[in-house]
Every structure is written in structure tokens, then in C-alpha cells.
């Protein structure tokens, strides 16, 4: 498989703001480079009280470049025993990557920088030039955590269909627009590139963690790239555990379609008045306990307000000044993850009934919104868990509130 990019000969005419963005992102005369995840690096160094040397940091950067290439020339890592092409396709990455341009056949390139980088950043860090002005902030892809998906928990990646839906439909109530004017092929290209940035970001975090965890002093090396020519056997020994890390990340993404939560058909009365009343009782009850965060009327005025996982990593509520080193390195000022005001009718992540079922059963990864475990078939009579029919009634009640109906009005 060749790592060479497709020839591009005819640069498109772009508006001035986009040209400035491209230059700012590092797409001028020199090949652009992915910025280091300096915030996570510093967070790990402070936690371990061990600071990596410039050489040790460079080892991480060289390993990432070897595996994934650069923003202008992406690569797909080669892994024994894993068909990486099921997850990442080089031709799609080459179309999404690099400066905004087109070739003589009218094929467009640089789709990520054209449509995504100004919010999500060159590396997918969620800190592009526009990010500071947006609320909520754009998603940081590098942790591999995505909120709105059909798979359960933070460790299960989204499916391609999840990402495609997010690109096509946007995210209501946020600055993420719908890109439904793009062709299916263009959206598939962006889906592939988002996965690429997420996988690369997860691997970078793992290499940072491993470096700080296993290196004993300033002379120790995670991998010595000079050995690649001098002592191939020793070099391969050093690379073996690193490739195992990459393999594990890629396999999680490869396995995502098989982890989709099953959505059973709703009961016949799920959205009838009696079914909505049942949903209201569950919403306020001790088992579902939705009212703890969303309030009894669903207006997001409950007692539970917290940070999401992206902010929680660098926030110390007992020491507000602890955030300063991270802000100096480019971290966005953390904001509280407030529960959704369901009564405003804006349901992020999709307003289809099945979308709401996923949110209820799976939770929203990376946020304080928990998953609600379903009642198993062998549950004891006194087990306080919801059935799938119960979930559908909660969904019906949420949609009732979102439809402009007052929660306290009798149905």
C-alpha cells in the first residue's frame, strides 16, 4: 500500500478567511505537523512527579509519525493479525487530509481542513481557532470518547453510522452544523478521518502514559529510532509492546459494530396517555431518577451539576489554581456539563425515539449522564431495575416534554 498522496495540481479558489485558517493550521510552504498533546503530557508529568526530557518526548513524536504520518501525508499503521483497512482506508485519509485543493479531474482534497479544522483543530483536539467562542466546545476526538452513539459506555467507540449521522445531521443546540449537502462519499471520507484522529490521539495518550510509567531516568528510552538501522532486533523488541497498544485501539474500533445496543420494539401503548404517565412516574422515581439532574419538570434544574470527562481530567475542585498550567498550554477553560433542559425541545444527538432509547440505556459517554441497567430475565422480584418497556415509557415522556407540553399538566 503506497503512502504517497494523490497528485494535486489545481488549487481551488478559497475565501480569505479560509486561506488564513489554512496558513494558521500549518499548511503553508512547509509540511504541517500534528501538535503534541501538551495538556495530557503535563497532567501525567505532574501526577507522576517525573518530567520527560526533550529526547524522550521526541521518541513519542517519531513513533507517532512512523505509525500515522502527518496532517499532509497520513499513514495507516501496519499491524500483524489485524485488518486495519476495515477501520482506516488510506485513499479516504488522503482525500480528507492536507491543504484544501483539487486535481485536474475535479476531485476535492483537504476536506477536513475545509469543513472541520476551524472548530475541531488540526489534530482533532477540539481547540481550533473558533473553539473558544463556542458553547459547548467542539469535540476533542483524541480520547476516542464520543457522546452520541449506539454503543454502550465510554470504552466502546461509535460506529461509522453514528459518525455519519453526526456529520449529516449536525448537533442541534450546538455550533455543529449539518453537512447534508456533502455527498455520501465525502461524508464517508470525513468519518474515516475522524476515526484516524481518534485512534492516533488514543495511541499518543498511551505512549505518553507508558513513557512516564516505565522510564526510570532521563537516559531511558521508550524506543530508540537510531536502532532501526543499527540493531533491527533490539528495535523490534522495543516496538513490540507499542504495536500491541496500537493493535488494541484499532481492534476496539473494529469491534464497534458488534457492540451496538439492541433496541427492542416499543410496547403498543408506549406513547399513549397512560404510557406517558407511566414514563412520568419513572422519570421522577427512585429507579430511573432522571429528576435528580433534569428536575421534576425536565428543565435541567435538578441538584446534580458536574464537569464532563474532558474537563474533569484537569480540574481540581479543591484547588482552582491547579488549572493554570493547563490553560497556559492551550487548554480551554472548563465549563460545567449542565443537564439538558428537555423542555426547550432541543435534543442533542438526535430526536428519533431510538436515539432517546440509546441515551437512556447507554448513557452519554464522557458526561455525568449515566447508563440505566436493564432488568435481566433472571432478575428477582425485588430487584429495582427497569425493563425495556419502562425505558420506552420514559422516552415517551421525554418526547412529550420536548414537544412543548408542560410536565405538570394532566395527560
Short mmCIF file of C-alpha atoms in Angstrom, two decimals:
data_model
loop_
_atom_site.label_atom_id
_atom_site.label_comp_id
_atom_site.label_asym_id
_atom_site.label_seq_id
_atom_site.Cartn_x
_atom_site.Cartn_y
_atom_site.Cartn_z
CA UNK A 1 0.00 0.00 0.00
CA UNK A 2 1.54 3.28 -1.01
CA UNK A 3 1.71 6.20 1.41
CA UNK A 4 2.03 8.71 -1.40
CA UNK A 5 -0.76 11.26 -1.71
CA UNK A 6 -2.77 11.61 -4.91
CA UNK A 7 -1.40 14.33 -7.23
CA UNK A 8 -2.98 17.74 -6.77
CA UNK A 9 -2.32 20.32 -9.42
CA UNK A 10 -5.14 22.83 -9.38
CA UNK A 11 -5.56 24.76 -6.12
CA UNK A 12 -9.13 25.87 -5.55
CA UNK A 13 -10.07 29.48 -5.00
CA UNK A 14 -10.96 29.89 -1.35
CA UNK A 15 -12.30 32.83 0.64
CA UNK A 16 -9.81 34.93 2.59
CA UNK A 17 -10.87 33.58 6.00
CA UNK A 18 -10.27 30.00 4.88
CA UNK A 19 -6.87 30.87 3.42
CA UNK A 20 -5.84 32.42 6.75
CA UNK A 21 -7.12 29.36 8.56
CA UNK A 22 -5.09 27.04 6.35
CA UNK A 23 -1.92 29.06 6.94
CA UNK A 24 -2.60 29.19 10.69
CA UNK A 25 -3.06 25.43 10.74
CA UNK A 26 0.40 24.95 9.27
CA UNK A 27 -0.49 24.31 5.65
CA UNK A 28 1.81 26.81 4.01
CA UNK A 29 5.11 26.08 2.33
CA UNK A 30 6.32 23.52 4.93
CA UNK A 31 4.64 20.24 5.67
CA UNK A 32 2.36 20.59 8.69
CA UNK A 33 2.87 18.55 11.85
CA UNK A 34 0.44 17.34 14.49
CA UNK A 35 0.83 19.34 17.71
CA UNK A 36 1.75 17.36 20.81
CA UNK A 37 -0.97 16.73 23.38
CA UNK A 38 0.84 19.00 25.80
CA UNK A 39 -2.00 19.24 28.29
CA UNK A 40 -2.22 15.48 28.87
CA UNK A 41 1.58 15.22 28.89
CA UNK A 42 1.82 17.86 31.62
CA UNK A 43 -1.04 16.34 33.58
CA UNK A 44 0.76 12.98 33.64
CA UNK A 45 4.11 14.56 34.49
CA UNK A 46 2.66 16.46 37.43
CA UNK A 47 0.83 13.36 38.68
CA UNK A 48 3.98 11.22 38.50
CA UNK A 49 6.41 13.99 39.51
CA UNK A 50 8.57 12.93 36.60
CA UNK A 51 9.30 15.14 33.61
CA UNK A 52 10.24 13.68 30.24
CA UNK A 53 13.33 15.00 28.52
CA UNK A 54 13.18 16.56 25.06
CA UNK A 55 14.68 13.36 23.66
CA UNK A 56 12.02 11.19 25.33
CA UNK A 57 9.28 13.46 24.02
CA UNK A 58 10.82 13.28 20.55
CA UNK A 59 10.73 9.48 20.72
CA UNK A 60 6.94 9.68 21.14
CA UNK A 61 6.63 12.13 18.23
CA UNK A 62 8.77 9.97 15.93
CA UNK A 63 6.78 6.87 16.81
CA UNK A 64 3.50 8.62 16.02
CA UNK A 65 4.89 9.96 12.72
CA UNK A 66 6.06 6.47 11.77
CA UNK A 67 2.67 4.95 12.54
CA UNK A 68 0.29 7.68 11.37
CA UNK A 69 2.23 10.14 9.22
CA UNK A 70 1.45 13.85 9.20
CA UNK A 71 -1.61 16.04 8.56
CA UNK A 72 -0.45 16.40 4.94
CA UNK A 73 0.64 12.79 4.40
CA UNK A 74 -1.32 10.38 6.62
CA UNK A 75 -0.35 6.74 7.02
CA UNK A 76 -2.24 3.63 8.04
CA UNK A 77 -0.26 1.56 10.57
CA UNK A 78 0.60 -1.99 9.55
CA UNK A 79 -0.31 -4.45 12.29
CA UNK A 80 0.12 -8.22 12.33
CA UNK A 81 -3.15 -10.06 12.79
CA UNK A 82 -5.37 -7.01 12.26
CA UNK A 83 -7.01 -5.94 9.01
CA UNK A 84 -6.60 -2.23 9.62
CA UNK A 85 -8.31 -1.48 6.29
CA UNK A 86 -11.61 -2.44 7.92
CA UNK A 87 -11.25 0.69 10.05
CA UNK A 88 -8.98 3.09 8.13
CA UNK A 89 -8.69 3.37 4.35
CA UNK A 90 -5.65 5.26 3.07
CA UNK A 91 -7.36 6.66 -0.03
CA UNK A 92 -10.06 8.26 2.12
CA UNK A 93 -7.48 9.68 4.51
CA UNK A 94 -5.55 11.19 1.60
CA UNK A 95 -8.72 12.84 0.34
CA UNK A 96 -9.57 14.30 3.75
CA UNK A 97 -6.02 15.35 4.68
CA UNK A 98 -3.78 18.17 3.56
CA UNK A 99 -4.46 21.67 2.25
CA UNK A 100 -7.75 22.49 0.53
CA UNK A 101 -7.20 21.75 -3.16
CA UNK A 102 -8.46 19.90 -6.20
CA UNK A 103 -6.83 17.98 -9.02
CA UNK A 104 -7.25 18.20 -12.78
CA UNK A 105 -10.15 15.75 -12.65
CA UNK A 106 -12.08 17.97 -10.25
CA UNK A 107 -11.58 15.73 -7.20
CA UNK A 108 -11.52 17.71 -3.97
CA UNK A 109 -8.96 17.24 -1.21
CA UNK A 110 -8.37 18.70 2.23
CA UNK A 111 -11.99 18.12 3.27
CA UNK A 112 -11.16 18.01 6.98
CA UNK A 113 -9.46 21.40 6.96
CA UNK A 114 -12.17 22.88 4.81
CA UNK A 115 -15.10 21.72 6.90
CA UNK A 116 -13.84 20.70 10.37
CA UNK A 117 -10.44 22.05 11.47
CA UNK A 118 -11.57 25.57 12.32
CA UNK A 119 -13.58 24.10 15.21
CA UNK A 120 -12.06 20.68 15.92
CA UNK A 121 -8.42 21.66 15.34
CA UNK A 122 -5.72 20.15 13.14
CA UNK A 123 -5.16 17.22 15.50
CA UNK A 124 -8.81 16.83 16.48
CA UNK A 125 -8.13 18.41 19.87
CA UNK A 126 -11.37 20.40 19.83
CA UNK A 127 -9.40 23.63 20.12
CA UNK A 128 -9.49 25.06 16.61
CA UNK A 129 -9.44 28.84 16.00
CA UNK A 130 -13.23 29.09 16.52
CA UNK A 131 -13.49 26.82 19.56
CA UNK A 132 -13.09 29.40 22.32
CA UNK A 133 -16.19 31.24 21.07
CA UNK A 134 -18.42 28.14 21.07
CA UNK A 135 -20.58 26.68 23.82
CA UNK A 136 -20.40 23.74 24.10
CA UNK A 137 -16.82 23.38 22.91
CA UNK A 138 -16.21 21.24 19.82
CA UNK A 139 -15.49 17.60 20.48
CA UNK A 140 -11.91 16.59 21.30
CA UNK A 141 -11.55 13.38 19.29
CA UNK A 142 -8.22 12.34 20.81
CA UNK A 143 -9.65 10.41 23.75
CA UNK A 144 -11.81 8.26 21.48
CA UNK A 145 -14.86 9.15 23.59
CA UNK A 146 -17.98 10.17 21.67
CA UNK A 147 -21.22 11.18 23.32
CA UNK A 148 -23.94 10.23 20.88
CA UNK A 149 -23.66 6.67 19.70
CA UNK A 150 -25.41 3.33 19.61
CA UNK A 151 -22.69 1.51 21.56
CA UNK A 152 -22.59 1.42 25.37
CA UNK A 153 -20.12 3.16 27.67
CA UNK A 154 -17.03 5.27 27.04
CA UNK A 155 -14.80 2.35 26.02
CA UNK A 156 -16.90 1.28 23.03
CA UNK A 157 -16.23 3.54 20.02
CA UNK A 158 -19.06 4.79 17.82
CA UNK A 159 -19.94 3.00 14.62
CA UNK A 160 -19.48 4.52 11.18
CA UNK A 161 -23.25 5.03 11.09
CA UNK A 162 -23.08 7.03 14.34
CA UNK A 163 -20.39 9.32 12.94
CA UNK A 164 -22.12 9.60 9.58
CA UNK A 165 -25.35 10.67 11.27
CA UNK A 166 -23.50 13.29 13.31
CA UNK A 167 -21.94 14.77 10.17
CA UNK A 168 -25.09 14.61 8.09
CA UNK A 169 -27.48 15.96 10.73
CA UNK A 170 -25.22 18.10 12.89
CA UNK A 171 -25.86 18.55 16.59
CA UNK A 172 -28.88 20.74 17.40
CA UNK A 173 -28.26 23.25 20.16
CA UNK A 174 -24.55 23.45 19.39
CA UNK A 175 -22.36 25.04 16.72
CA UNK A 176 -22.01 21.71 14.90
CA UNK A 177 -23.90 22.25 11.62
CA UNK A 178 -25.49 19.70 9.34
CA UNK A 179 -23.28 18.81 6.38
CA UNK A 180 -26.09 17.19 4.44
CA UNK A 181 -25.06 18.98 1.24
CA UNK A 182 -21.90 16.88 1.08
CA UNK A 183 -22.03 13.72 -0.97
CA UNK A 184 -22.13 10.36 0.79
CA UNK A 185 -18.58 9.71 -0.42
CA UNK A 186 -17.35 12.99 1.10
CA UNK A 187 -19.05 12.24 4.41
CA UNK A 188 -17.55 8.73 4.44
CA UNK A 189 -14.15 10.33 3.90
CA UNK A 190 -14.64 12.60 6.91
CA UNK A 191 -15.87 9.68 9.03
CA UNK A 192 -12.66 7.83 8.22
CA UNK A 193 -10.54 10.85 9.09
CA UNK A 194 -12.30 11.40 12.42
CA UNK A 195 -11.55 7.76 13.29
CA UNK A 196 -7.94 8.30 12.25
CA UNK A 197 -7.58 11.32 14.54
CA UNK A 198 -9.25 9.47 17.40
CA UNK A 199 -7.07 6.38 17.03
CA UNK A 200 -3.91 8.47 16.70
CA UNK A 201 -4.93 10.52 19.74
CA UNK A 202 -5.61 7.43 21.84
CA UNK A 203 -2.23 5.97 20.88
CA UNK A 204 -0.48 9.25 21.71
CA UNK A 205 -2.03 9.27 25.18
CA UNK A 206 -1.00 5.65 25.68
CA UNK A 207 2.61 6.39 24.63
CA UNK A 208 2.76 9.36 26.99
CA UNK A 209 1.40 7.25 29.84
CA UNK A 210 3.80 4.38 29.09
CA UNK A 211 6.79 6.72 28.86
CA UNK A 212 6.11 8.26 32.26
CA UNK A 213 5.18 4.91 33.80
CA UNK A 214 8.12 2.77 32.66
CA UNK A 215 11.04 5.12 32.04
CA UNK A 216 13.29 5.22 35.09
CA UNK A 217 15.56 8.18 34.42
CA UNK A 218 16.47 10.81 31.84
CA UNK A 219 18.64 8.36 29.90
CA UNK A 220 16.00 5.66 29.50
CA UNK A 221 14.23 5.41 26.12
CA UNK A 222 10.81 4.10 25.13
CA UNK A 223 12.13 3.39 21.65
CA UNK A 224 15.46 4.38 20.12
CA UNK A 225 14.85 5.11 16.45
CA UNK A 226 18.58 5.02 15.68
CA UNK A 227 18.42 1.28 16.35
CA UNK A 228 16.18 0.80 13.33
CA UNK A 229 19.30 0.76 11.13
CA UNK A 230 21.91 -0.27 13.72
CA UNK A 231 20.24 -3.11 15.63
CA UNK A 232 16.99 -4.20 14.00
CA UNK A 233 16.33 -7.00 16.51
CA UNK A 234 16.58 -4.68 19.52
CA UNK A 235 14.47 -2.07 17.73
CA UNK A 236 11.72 -4.63 17.05
CA UNK A 237 11.84 -5.68 20.71
CA UNK A 238 11.22 -2.08 21.73
CA UNK A 239 8.43 -1.63 19.19
CA UNK A 240 6.56 -4.83 20.01
CA UNK A 241 4.69 -3.57 23.10
CA UNK A 242 3.94 -0.26 21.36
CA UNK A 243 2.43 -2.03 18.38
CA UNK A 244 0.34 -4.10 20.81
CA UNK A 245 -1.09 -0.84 22.14
CA UNK A 246 -1.98 0.30 18.61
CA UNK A 247 -3.47 -3.11 17.85
CA UNK A 248 -5.72 -2.91 20.89
CA UNK A 249 -7.02 0.55 19.96
CA UNK A 250 -7.70 -0.43 16.34
CA UNK A 251 -9.43 -3.65 17.39
CA UNK A 252 -11.81 -1.73 19.66
CA UNK A 253 -12.88 0.36 16.68
CA UNK A 254 -13.07 -2.75 14.54
CA UNK A 255 -15.38 -4.42 17.07
CA UNK A 256 -17.73 -1.45 17.50
CA UNK A 257 -20.45 -2.63 15.06
CA UNK A 258 -20.87 -5.82 17.08
CA UNK A 259 -21.46 -3.88 20.29
CA UNK A 260 -24.48 -1.87 19.19
CA UNK A 261 -27.19 -1.91 21.83
CA UNK A 262 -30.28 -3.76 20.67
CA UNK A 263 -33.37 -1.56 20.51
CA UNK A 264 -36.47 -3.72 21.02
CA UNK A 265 -39.81 -2.62 19.58
CA UNK A 266 -41.82 -0.40 21.93
CA UNK A 267 -44.96 -1.68 23.61
CA UNK A 268 -48.18 -0.81 21.82
CA UNK A 269 -49.18 1.81 24.40
CA UNK A 270 -45.75 3.35 24.90
CA UNK A 271 -46.74 6.86 23.74
CA UNK A 272 -50.43 6.75 24.63
CA UNK A 273 -51.54 8.97 27.55
CA UNK A 274 -51.31 6.09 30.02
CA UNK A 275 -47.84 5.18 28.74
CA UNK A 276 -46.64 8.78 29.08
CA UNK A 277 -47.99 8.92 32.63
CA UNK A 278 -46.05 5.75 33.38
CA UNK A 279 -42.94 7.43 31.94
CA UNK A 280 -43.52 10.49 34.14
CA UNK A 281 -43.66 8.33 37.28
CA UNK A 282 -40.46 6.52 36.30
CA UNK A 283 -38.74 9.80 35.40
CA UNK A 284 -39.37 11.12 38.92
CA UNK A 285 -38.98 7.78 40.70
CA UNK A 286 -36.02 6.32 42.58
CA UNK A 287 -35.07 3.74 39.94
CA UNK A 288 -34.65 5.87 36.83
CA UNK A 289 -34.19 9.00 38.97
CA UNK A 290 -33.95 11.30 35.94
CA UNK A 291 -35.30 14.18 38.02
CA UNK A 292 -32.14 14.28 40.14
CA UNK A 293 -30.36 16.06 37.27
CA UNK A 294 -33.12 17.15 34.91
CA UNK A 295 -35.53 18.33 37.59
CA UNK A 296 -39.10 17.20 38.17
CA UNK A 297 -40.30 19.19 35.15
CA UNK A 298 -37.36 18.25 32.90
CA UNK A 299 -35.96 21.78 32.74
CA UNK A 300 -32.42 20.82 33.74
CA UNK A 301 -32.81 22.37 37.18
CA UNK A 302 -32.00 19.34 39.30
CA UNK A 303 -29.40 19.22 42.03
CA UNK A 304 -26.62 17.42 40.16
CA UNK A 305 -24.19 19.59 38.15
CA UNK A 306 -20.72 18.34 37.27
CA UNK A 307 -17.89 18.52 34.73
CA UNK A 308 -17.55 16.17 31.78
CA UNK A 309 -14.57 13.84 31.42
CA UNK A 310 -12.62 16.25 29.21
CA UNK A 311 -12.74 18.96 31.87
CA UNK A 312 -12.53 16.65 34.86
CA UNK A 313 -9.09 15.48 33.78
CA UNK A 314 -7.57 18.89 34.53
CA UNK A 315 -9.95 20.36 37.14
CA UNK A 316 -9.38 20.08 40.86
CA UNK A 317 -12.49 21.49 42.61
CA UNK A 318 -10.49 21.72 45.87
CA UNK A 319 -7.72 23.74 44.21
CA UNK A 320 -9.00 26.07 41.47
CA UNK A 321 -5.49 27.40 40.81
CA UNK A 322 -4.37 23.94 39.67
CA UNK A 323 -5.91 24.64 36.26
CA UNK A 324 -3.42 27.43 35.44
CA UNK A 325 -0.60 25.29 33.97
CA UNK A 326 -3.05 23.65 31.57
CA UNK A 327 -4.60 26.92 30.45
CA UNK A 328 -1.09 28.19 29.71
CA UNK A 329 -0.57 25.16 27.45
CA UNK A 330 -3.72 25.88 25.43
CA UNK A 331 -6.46 24.05 27.33
CA UNK A 332 -9.88 25.63 27.01
CA UNK A 333 -11.34 26.98 30.25
CA UNK A 334 -13.53 24.17 31.69
CA UNK A 335 -17.28 24.63 31.76
CA UNK A 336 -19.84 22.72 33.78
CA UNK A 337 -21.74 19.99 31.97
CA UNK A 338 -25.26 21.12 32.76
CA UNK A 339 -28.16 18.67 32.41
CA UNK A 340 -30.29 19.18 29.32
CA UNK A 341 -33.37 21.36 29.59
CA UNK A 342 -35.69 18.93 27.87
CA UNK A 343 -38.49 21.49 27.71
CA UNK A 344 -36.64 23.66 25.18
CA UNK A 345 -37.25 20.95 22.57
CA UNK A 346 -33.58 20.66 21.56
CA UNK A 347 -32.41 17.07 21.89
CA UNK A 348 -28.74 16.78 21.05
CA UNK A 349 -27.62 13.62 19.35
CA UNK A 350 -30.94 13.09 17.60
CA UNK A 351 -34.63 13.26 18.45
CA UNK A 352 -35.71 9.94 16.98
CA UNK A 353 -37.28 7.62 19.57
CA UNK A 354 -34.44 5.12 19.08
CA UNK A 355 -31.91 7.90 19.72
CA UNK A 356 -33.57 8.61 23.05
CA UNK A 357 -33.61 4.89 23.87
CA UNK A 358 -29.85 4.74 23.30
CA UNK A 359 -29.28 7.81 25.52
CA UNK A 360 -31.31 6.26 28.33
CA UNK A 361 -29.88 2.75 28.22
CA UNK A 362 -26.30 3.59 27.20
CA UNK A 363 -25.94 6.92 28.96
CA UNK A 364 -23.90 9.67 27.30
CA UNK A 365 -20.23 8.73 27.30
CA UNK A 366 -17.86 11.27 28.84
CA UNK A 367 -20.62 13.10 30.71
CA UNK A 368 -22.39 12.74 34.08
CA UNK A 369 -25.38 11.19 32.24
CA UNK A 370 -25.25 7.55 33.41
CA UNK A 371 -26.43 4.39 31.74
CA UNK A 372 -29.53 2.74 33.19
CA UNK A 373 -29.05 -1.03 33.53
CA UNK A 374 -31.94 -3.07 32.25
CA UNK A 375 -33.72 -5.73 34.23
CA UNK A 376 -32.31 -9.16 33.24
CA UNK A 377 -34.57 -12.10 32.55
CA UNK A 378 -33.47 -13.84 35.77
CA UNK A 379 -33.97 -10.78 37.99
CA UNK A 380 -35.53 -11.33 41.41
CA UNK A 381 -38.96 -9.75 42.04
CA UNK A 382 -37.48 -7.15 44.38
CA UNK A 383 -34.66 -6.06 42.01
CA UNK A 384 -35.07 -2.34 41.36
CA UNK A 385 -34.29 -2.19 37.64
CA UNK A 386 -36.14 -1.00 34.54
CA UNK A 387 -37.48 -3.20 31.78
CA UNK A 388 -37.09 -2.21 28.13
CA UNK A 389 -40.82 -1.32 28.13
CA UNK A 390 -40.16 1.01 31.08
CA UNK A 391 -37.42 2.72 29.08
CA UNK A 392 -39.82 3.27 26.19
CA UNK A 393 -42.28 4.95 28.56
CA UNK A 394 -39.52 7.26 29.82
CA UNK A 395 -38.67 8.06 26.19
CA UNK A 396 -42.32 8.86 25.51
CA UNK A 397 -42.39 11.23 28.47
CA UNK A 398 -39.17 13.00 27.41
CA UNK A 399 -40.54 13.44 23.89
CA UNK A 400 -43.79 14.73 25.41
CA UNK A 401 -41.90 17.40 27.35
CA UNK A 402 -39.70 18.24 24.34
CA UNK A 403 -42.83 18.66 22.25
CA UNK A 404 -43.83 21.73 24.25
CA UNK A 405 -46.13 20.05 26.74
CA UNK A 406 -45.98 21.11 30.37
CA UNK A 407 -44.79 18.28 32.57
CA UNK A 408 -47.28 19.07 35.34
CA UNK A 409 -50.34 19.12 33.11
CA UNK A 410 -52.56 16.06 33.35
CA UNK A 411 -52.49 13.95 30.22
#
